[in-house]
Short mmCIF file of C-alpha atoms in Angstrom, two decimals:
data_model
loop_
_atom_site.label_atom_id
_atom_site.label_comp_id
_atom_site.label_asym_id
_atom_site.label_seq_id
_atom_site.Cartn_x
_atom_site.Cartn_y
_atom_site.Cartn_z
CA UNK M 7 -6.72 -23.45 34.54
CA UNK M 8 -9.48 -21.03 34.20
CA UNK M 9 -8.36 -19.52 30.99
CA UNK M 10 -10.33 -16.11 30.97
CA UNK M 11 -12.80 -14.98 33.01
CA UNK M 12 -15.34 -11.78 33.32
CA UNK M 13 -17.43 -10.23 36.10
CA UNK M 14 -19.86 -9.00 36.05
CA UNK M 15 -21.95 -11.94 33.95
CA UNK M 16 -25.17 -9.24 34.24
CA UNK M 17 -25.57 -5.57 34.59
CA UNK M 18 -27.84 -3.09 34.32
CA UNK M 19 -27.11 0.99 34.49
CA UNK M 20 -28.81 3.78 34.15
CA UNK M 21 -27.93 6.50 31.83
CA UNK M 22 -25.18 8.44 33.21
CA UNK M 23 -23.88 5.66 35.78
CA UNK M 24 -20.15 4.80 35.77
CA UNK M 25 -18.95 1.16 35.97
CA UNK M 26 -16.16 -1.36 35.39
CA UNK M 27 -15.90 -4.45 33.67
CA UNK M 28 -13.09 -6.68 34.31
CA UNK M 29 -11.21 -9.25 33.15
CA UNK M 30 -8.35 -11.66 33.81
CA UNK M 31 -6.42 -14.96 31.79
CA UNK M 32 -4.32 -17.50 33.35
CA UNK M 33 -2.30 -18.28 30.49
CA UNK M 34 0.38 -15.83 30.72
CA UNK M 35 -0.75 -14.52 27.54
CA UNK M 36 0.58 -10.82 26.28
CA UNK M 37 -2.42 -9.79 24.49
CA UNK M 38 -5.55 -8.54 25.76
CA UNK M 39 -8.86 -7.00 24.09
CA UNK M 40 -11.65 -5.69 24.70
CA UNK M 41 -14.96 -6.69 21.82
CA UNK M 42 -18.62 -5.54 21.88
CA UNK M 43 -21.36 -7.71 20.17
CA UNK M 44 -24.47 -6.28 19.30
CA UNK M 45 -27.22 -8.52 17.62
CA UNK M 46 -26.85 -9.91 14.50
CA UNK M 47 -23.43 -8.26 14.71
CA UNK M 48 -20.10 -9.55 14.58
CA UNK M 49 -17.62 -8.96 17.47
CA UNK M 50 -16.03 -4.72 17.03
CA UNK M 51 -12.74 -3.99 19.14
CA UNK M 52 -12.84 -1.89 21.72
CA UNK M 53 -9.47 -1.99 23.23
CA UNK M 54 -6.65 -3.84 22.97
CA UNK M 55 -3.43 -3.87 24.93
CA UNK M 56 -0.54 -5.59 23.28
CA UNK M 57 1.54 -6.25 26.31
CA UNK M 58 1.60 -5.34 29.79
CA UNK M 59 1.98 -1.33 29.96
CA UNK M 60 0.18 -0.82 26.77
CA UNK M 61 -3.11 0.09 25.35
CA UNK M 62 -4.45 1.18 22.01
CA UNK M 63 -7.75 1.61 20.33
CA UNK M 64 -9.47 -0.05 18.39
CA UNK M 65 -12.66 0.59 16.04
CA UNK M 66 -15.27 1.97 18.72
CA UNK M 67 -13.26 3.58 21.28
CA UNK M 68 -15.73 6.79 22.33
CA UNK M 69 -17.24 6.02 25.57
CA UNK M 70 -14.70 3.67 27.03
CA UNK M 71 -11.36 3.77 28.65
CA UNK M 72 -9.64 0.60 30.04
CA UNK M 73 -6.52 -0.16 32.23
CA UNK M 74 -4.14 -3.49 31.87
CA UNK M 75 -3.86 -3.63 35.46
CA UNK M 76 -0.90 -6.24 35.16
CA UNK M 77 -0.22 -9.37 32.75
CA UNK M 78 -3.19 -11.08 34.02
CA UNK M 79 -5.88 -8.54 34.28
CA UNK M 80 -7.04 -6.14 31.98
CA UNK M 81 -10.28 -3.75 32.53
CA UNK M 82 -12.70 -1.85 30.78
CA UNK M 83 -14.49 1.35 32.24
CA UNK M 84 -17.80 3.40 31.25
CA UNK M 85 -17.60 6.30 32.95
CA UNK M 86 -21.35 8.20 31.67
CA UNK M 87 -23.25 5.02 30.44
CA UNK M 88 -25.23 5.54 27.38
CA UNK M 89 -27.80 3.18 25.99
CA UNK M 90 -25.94 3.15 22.99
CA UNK M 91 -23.53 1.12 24.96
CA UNK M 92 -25.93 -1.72 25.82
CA UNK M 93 -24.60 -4.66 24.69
CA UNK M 94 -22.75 -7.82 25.40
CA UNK M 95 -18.70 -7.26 26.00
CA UNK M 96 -16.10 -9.83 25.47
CA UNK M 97 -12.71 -9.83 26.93
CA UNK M 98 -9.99 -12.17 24.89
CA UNK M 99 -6.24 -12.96 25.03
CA UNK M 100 -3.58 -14.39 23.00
CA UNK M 101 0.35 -14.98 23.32
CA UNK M 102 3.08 -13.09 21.64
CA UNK M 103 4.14 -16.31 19.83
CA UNK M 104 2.12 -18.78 17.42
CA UNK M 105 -0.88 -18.30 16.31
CA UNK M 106 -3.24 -15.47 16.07
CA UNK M 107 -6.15 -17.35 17.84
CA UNK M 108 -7.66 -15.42 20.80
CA UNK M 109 -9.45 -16.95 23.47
CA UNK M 110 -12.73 -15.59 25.11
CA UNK M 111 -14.18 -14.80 28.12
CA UNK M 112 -17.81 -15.94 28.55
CA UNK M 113 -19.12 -12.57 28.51
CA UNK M 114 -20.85 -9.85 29.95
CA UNK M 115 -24.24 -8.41 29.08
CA UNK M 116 -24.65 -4.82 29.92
CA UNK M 117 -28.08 -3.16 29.21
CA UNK M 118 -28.39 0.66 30.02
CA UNK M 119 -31.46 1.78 30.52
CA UNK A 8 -11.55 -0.12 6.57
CA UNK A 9 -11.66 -3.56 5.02
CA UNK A 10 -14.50 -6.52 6.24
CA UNK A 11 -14.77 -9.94 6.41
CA UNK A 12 -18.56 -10.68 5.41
CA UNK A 13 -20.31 -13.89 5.09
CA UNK A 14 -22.77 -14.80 2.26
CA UNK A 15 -25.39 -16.26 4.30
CA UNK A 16 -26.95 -15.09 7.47
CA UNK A 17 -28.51 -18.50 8.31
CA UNK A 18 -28.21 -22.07 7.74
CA UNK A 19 -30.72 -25.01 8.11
CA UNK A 20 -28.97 -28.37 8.18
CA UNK A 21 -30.74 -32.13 8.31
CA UNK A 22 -28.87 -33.98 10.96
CA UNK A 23 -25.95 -36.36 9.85
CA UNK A 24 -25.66 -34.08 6.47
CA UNK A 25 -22.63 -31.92 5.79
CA UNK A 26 -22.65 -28.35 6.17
CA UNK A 27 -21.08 -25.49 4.40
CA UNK A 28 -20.29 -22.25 5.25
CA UNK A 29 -18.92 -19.57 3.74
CA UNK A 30 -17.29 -16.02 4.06
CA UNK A 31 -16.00 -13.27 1.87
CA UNK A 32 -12.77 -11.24 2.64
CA UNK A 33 -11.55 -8.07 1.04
CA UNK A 34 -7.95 -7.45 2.49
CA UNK A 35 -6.29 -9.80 0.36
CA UNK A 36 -3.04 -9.22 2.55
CA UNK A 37 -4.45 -10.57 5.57
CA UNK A 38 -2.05 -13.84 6.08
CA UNK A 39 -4.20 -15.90 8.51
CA UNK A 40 -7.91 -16.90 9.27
CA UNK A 41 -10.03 -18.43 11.73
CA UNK A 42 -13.23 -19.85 12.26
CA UNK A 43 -15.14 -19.80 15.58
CA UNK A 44 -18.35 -21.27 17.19
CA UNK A 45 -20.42 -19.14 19.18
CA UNK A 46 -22.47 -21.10 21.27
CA UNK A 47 -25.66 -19.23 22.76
CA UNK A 48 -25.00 -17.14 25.83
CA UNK A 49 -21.12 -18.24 25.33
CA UNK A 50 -18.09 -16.32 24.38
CA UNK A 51 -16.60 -17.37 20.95
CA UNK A 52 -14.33 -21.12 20.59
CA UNK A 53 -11.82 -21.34 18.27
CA UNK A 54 -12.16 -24.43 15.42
CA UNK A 55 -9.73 -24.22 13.08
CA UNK A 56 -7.69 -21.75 10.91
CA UNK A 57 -5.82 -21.52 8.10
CA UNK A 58 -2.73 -19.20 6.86
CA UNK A 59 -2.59 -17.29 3.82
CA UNK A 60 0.23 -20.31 2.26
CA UNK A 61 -2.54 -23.27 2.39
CA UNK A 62 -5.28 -23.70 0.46
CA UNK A 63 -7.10 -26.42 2.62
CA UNK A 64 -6.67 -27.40 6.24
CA UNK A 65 -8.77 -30.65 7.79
CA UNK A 66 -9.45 -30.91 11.58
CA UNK A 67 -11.27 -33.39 13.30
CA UNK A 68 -14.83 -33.35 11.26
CA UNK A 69 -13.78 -29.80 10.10
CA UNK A 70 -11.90 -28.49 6.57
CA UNK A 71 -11.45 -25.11 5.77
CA UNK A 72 -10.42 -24.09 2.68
CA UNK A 73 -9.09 -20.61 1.25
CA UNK A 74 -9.34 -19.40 -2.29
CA UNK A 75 -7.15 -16.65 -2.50
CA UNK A 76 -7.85 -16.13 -6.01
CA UNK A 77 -11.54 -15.10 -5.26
CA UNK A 78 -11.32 -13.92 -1.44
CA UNK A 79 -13.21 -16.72 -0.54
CA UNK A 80 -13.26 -19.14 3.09
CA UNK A 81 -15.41 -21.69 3.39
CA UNK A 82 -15.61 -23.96 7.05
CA UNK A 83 -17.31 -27.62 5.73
CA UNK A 84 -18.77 -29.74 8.70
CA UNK A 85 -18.89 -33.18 8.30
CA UNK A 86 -21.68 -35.30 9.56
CA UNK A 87 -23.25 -32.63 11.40
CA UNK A 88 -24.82 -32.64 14.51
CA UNK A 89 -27.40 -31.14 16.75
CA UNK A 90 -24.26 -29.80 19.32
CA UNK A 91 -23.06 -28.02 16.20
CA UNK A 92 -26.05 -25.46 16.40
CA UNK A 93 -24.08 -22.32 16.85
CA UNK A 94 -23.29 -18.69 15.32
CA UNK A 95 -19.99 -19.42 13.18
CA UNK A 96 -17.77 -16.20 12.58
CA UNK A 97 -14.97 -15.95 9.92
CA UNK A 98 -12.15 -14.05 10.98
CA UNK A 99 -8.85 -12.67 9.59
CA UNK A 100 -5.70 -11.14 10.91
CA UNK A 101 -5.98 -6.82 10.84
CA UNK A 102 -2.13 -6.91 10.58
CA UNK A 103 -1.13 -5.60 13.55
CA UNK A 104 -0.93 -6.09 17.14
CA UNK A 105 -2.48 -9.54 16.66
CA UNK A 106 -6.08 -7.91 15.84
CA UNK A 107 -8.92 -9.87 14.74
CA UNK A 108 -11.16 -8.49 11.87
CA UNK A 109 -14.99 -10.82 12.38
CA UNK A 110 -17.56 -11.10 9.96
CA UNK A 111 -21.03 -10.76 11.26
CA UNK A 112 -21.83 -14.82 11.85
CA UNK A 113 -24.14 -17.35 10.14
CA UNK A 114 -26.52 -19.00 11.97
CA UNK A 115 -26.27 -23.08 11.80
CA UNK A 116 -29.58 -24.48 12.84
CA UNK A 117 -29.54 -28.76 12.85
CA UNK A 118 -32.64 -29.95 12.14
CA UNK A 119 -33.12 -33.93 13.89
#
């Protein structure tokens, strides 16, 4: 049981290059999102999808698009990287039922040169 | 929109001491909080959390406790220990879809 895991772990773009960062949980989890960190920053939502079929944004949208590929898998997409976008990006998940507490990827740290 | 901040960006700790730290919400309908652990170069780890009915939850070395009254959460470590050098992030329930709001972390440094 993997729980969720992200590839890349390390990237670097230039300005203006495309790329995609994906994701996938093992839990059979509903939930899916999508968080940036920046330093000294808490965690701001991206994307989230609430169930398979379904995505929504969330506080910093502009500059991303993502795709819940199935249950399992869930991805996030810069098409024109910026290096406003440089940061480190955390996929999560959590079921439908319970509690609200979302488990997290390990990462992936994205610098855009 | 609303934030969960935290009144102290860092943290220095003797070893085997207890720790305290704290956050401030402002959505005073939010009806469930969590604490995490970021470790460095990790993803955040759930500890413990705590829903808008309870004033006080314990876990194993870990208490939370909510003060409604004040929009106040505090996470006390007992005992602390060097593994428990982390970022720790207060978070509360956005109301929908099962969204997270974070504050922006304290730092917990454990000095031997």
């Amino acid at each position: 049981n993997a729980g969720v895991t992200q590839t890349p772990k390390f990237q670097v773009l230039k300005t203006g290059q495309s790329m995609t960062l994906q994701c996938a949980q093992d839990m059979n989890h509903n939930s899916m999102y999508w968080y940036r960190q920046d330093p000294g920053m808490g965690l701001r939502l991206i994307y989230y999808s609430a169930s398979e079929g379904t995505t929504d944004k969330g506080e910093v949208p502009n500059g991303y698009n993502v795709s819940r590929l199935n249950k399992r898998e869930f991805s996030l997409r810069l098409e024109s990287a910026a290096p406003s976008q440089t940061s480190v990006y955390f996929c999560a998940s959590t079921g439908l039922q319970g509690p609200y507490e979302q488990y997290f990827g390990p990462g992936t740290r994205l610098t855009v040169t | 929109g609303e934030n969960v901040g935290l009144h102290l960006p860092t943290l220095s700790v003797q070893e085997g001491d207890n720790s305290i730290i704290n956050c401030a919400y402002s959505n005073s309908a939010s009806d469930y909080f969590i604490w995490y652990k970021q470790e460095s170069g990790k993803g955040p780890q759930f500890i413990i959390d705590i829903r808008s009915n309870m004033d006080k939850r314990q876990g194993q070395r870990v208490t939370v406790l909510l003060n409604k009254t004040v929009k106040h959460l505090s996470l006390q470590i007992a005992a602390t220990q060097p593994g428990d050098s982390a970022v720790y992030f207060c978070a509360e329930d956005s109301g929908s879809a099962r969204q997270l709001t974070f504050g922006s972390g304290t730092q917990l440094t454990v000095l031997p």
